Short mmCIF file of C-alpha atoms in Angstrom, two decimals:
data_model
loop_
_atom_site.label_atom_id
_atom_site.label_comp_id
_atom_site.label_asym_id
_atom_site.label_seq_id
_atom_site.Cartn_x
_atom_site.Cartn_y
_atom_site.Cartn_z
CA MET A 1 0.00 0.00 0.00
CA ARG A 2 1.38 3.38 -1.00
CA THR A 3 0.59 6.51 1.01
CA SER A 4 -0.12 9.72 -0.86
CA PRO A 5 2.10 12.77 -0.26
CA PRO A 6 -0.65 14.86 1.38
CA VAL A 7 -1.47 12.07 3.81
CA SER A 8 2.23 11.70 4.67
CA VAL A 9 2.63 15.43 5.32
CA ILE A 10 -0.44 15.48 7.55
CA ALA A 11 0.65 12.36 9.46
CA VAL A 12 4.15 13.72 10.10
CA ARG A 13 2.67 17.04 11.22
CA GLU A 14 0.26 15.34 13.62
CA ILE A 15 3.01 13.24 15.21
CA ALA A 16 5.44 16.17 15.48
CA VAL A 17 2.89 18.56 16.98
CA SER A 18 1.62 15.91 19.40
CA PHE A 19 5.14 15.22 20.69
CA TYR A 20 5.91 18.94 20.83
CA ARG A 21 2.77 19.78 22.81
CA SER A 22 3.36 16.80 25.12
CA TRP A 23 6.92 17.91 25.81
CA PHE A 24 5.75 21.43 26.69
CA GLY A 25 2.94 19.96 28.79
CA ARG A 26 5.51 18.07 30.87
CA GLN A 27 7.27 21.42 31.39
CA GLY A 28 4.02 22.86 32.74
CA LEU A 29 3.18 24.89 29.63
CA ALA A 30 0.15 24.60 27.42
CA ILE A 31 0.21 25.54 23.76
CA PRO A 32 -3.43 26.11 22.82
CA ALA A 33 -4.79 25.33 19.38
CA ARG A 34 -4.98 28.28 17.04
CA PRO A 35 -7.89 28.93 14.69
CA SER A 36 -5.77 27.63 11.80
CA ALA A 37 -5.43 24.25 13.53
CA LYS A 38 -9.17 24.10 14.10
CA ALA A 39 -9.76 25.01 10.45
CA LYS A 40 -7.33 22.23 9.41
CA THR A 41 -9.31 19.67 11.36
CA PHE A 42 -12.58 20.90 9.87
CA VAL A 43 -11.23 20.83 6.30
CA GLN A 44 -9.74 17.35 6.85
CA THR A 45 -13.12 16.13 8.05
CA LEU A 46 -14.78 17.57 4.95
CA ALA A 47 -12.14 15.96 2.72
CA VAL A 48 -12.77 12.54 4.25
CA GLY A 49 -16.51 13.03 3.98
CA PHE A 50 -16.31 13.93 0.31
CA ALA A 51 -13.90 11.06 -0.33
CA ILE A 52 -16.26 8.43 1.08
CA ALA A 53 -19.64 9.93 0.16
CA PRO A 54 -21.26 7.94 -2.65
CA ALA A 55 -22.85 11.09 -4.08
CA THR A 56 -19.43 12.61 -4.80
CA GLU A 57 -17.59 9.57 -6.16
CA ASP A 58 -17.50 11.11 -9.66
CA ALA A 59 -16.20 14.42 -8.33
CA THR A 60 -12.95 13.32 -6.70
CA TRP A 61 -11.51 16.76 -7.37
CA ILE A 62 -13.54 18.07 -4.42
CA ALA A 63 -11.97 15.65 -1.94
CA ASP A 64 -8.53 16.15 -3.51
CA SER A 65 -8.83 19.94 -3.30
CA LEU A 66 -9.95 19.80 0.31
CA LEU A 67 -7.12 17.41 1.14
CA TRP A 68 -4.50 19.74 -0.37
CA LEU A 69 -6.08 22.71 1.44
CA SER A 70 -5.77 20.77 4.69
CA VAL A 71 -2.08 20.16 3.89
CA VAL A 72 -1.53 23.91 3.58
CA LEU A 73 -3.39 24.49 6.85
CA ALA A 74 -1.43 21.67 8.50
CA VAL A 75 1.92 23.22 7.58
CA VAL A 76 0.82 26.73 8.58
CA SER A 77 -0.57 25.60 11.92
CA ALA A 78 2.54 23.48 12.64
CA VAL A 79 4.78 26.50 12.04
CA GLN A 80 2.54 28.49 14.39
CA TYR A 81 2.77 25.78 17.08
CA PHE A 82 6.56 25.71 16.89
CA HIS A 83 6.70 29.52 16.94
CA ASP A 84 4.35 29.70 19.93
CA GLY A 85 6.33 27.00 21.74
CA GLY A 86 9.59 28.82 21.11
CA ARG A 87 8.13 32.02 22.53
CA ALA A 88 6.76 30.15 25.56
CA ALA A 89 10.16 28.55 26.19
CA THR A 90 11.87 31.95 25.94
CA ASP A 91 9.37 33.48 28.35
CA MET A 92 9.82 30.52 30.72
CA ALA A 93 13.62 30.91 30.65
CA ARG A 94 13.32 34.63 31.47
CA THR A 95 11.22 33.95 34.56
CA ASP A 96 13.58 31.30 35.95
#
């Protein structure tokens, strides 16, 4: 079974952000989800829905477009998470 590039990007993002947030959580810091991350989840849900809905099986471009949009949102929100975490770590170091 071959995994498509968008699915791979999303999977790597999910694992990286989960580990990152867990690490900060163990340090006593929370990195809340931004609106872009919530939008990513919503668009991913739509993409899956359109991919499996029988009514849209002839219009795969809809699911494909939504999937690629979720990839863009995944990358943007991951960059935001890492930026927010870096700022939180800097603020934490200043208060120590």
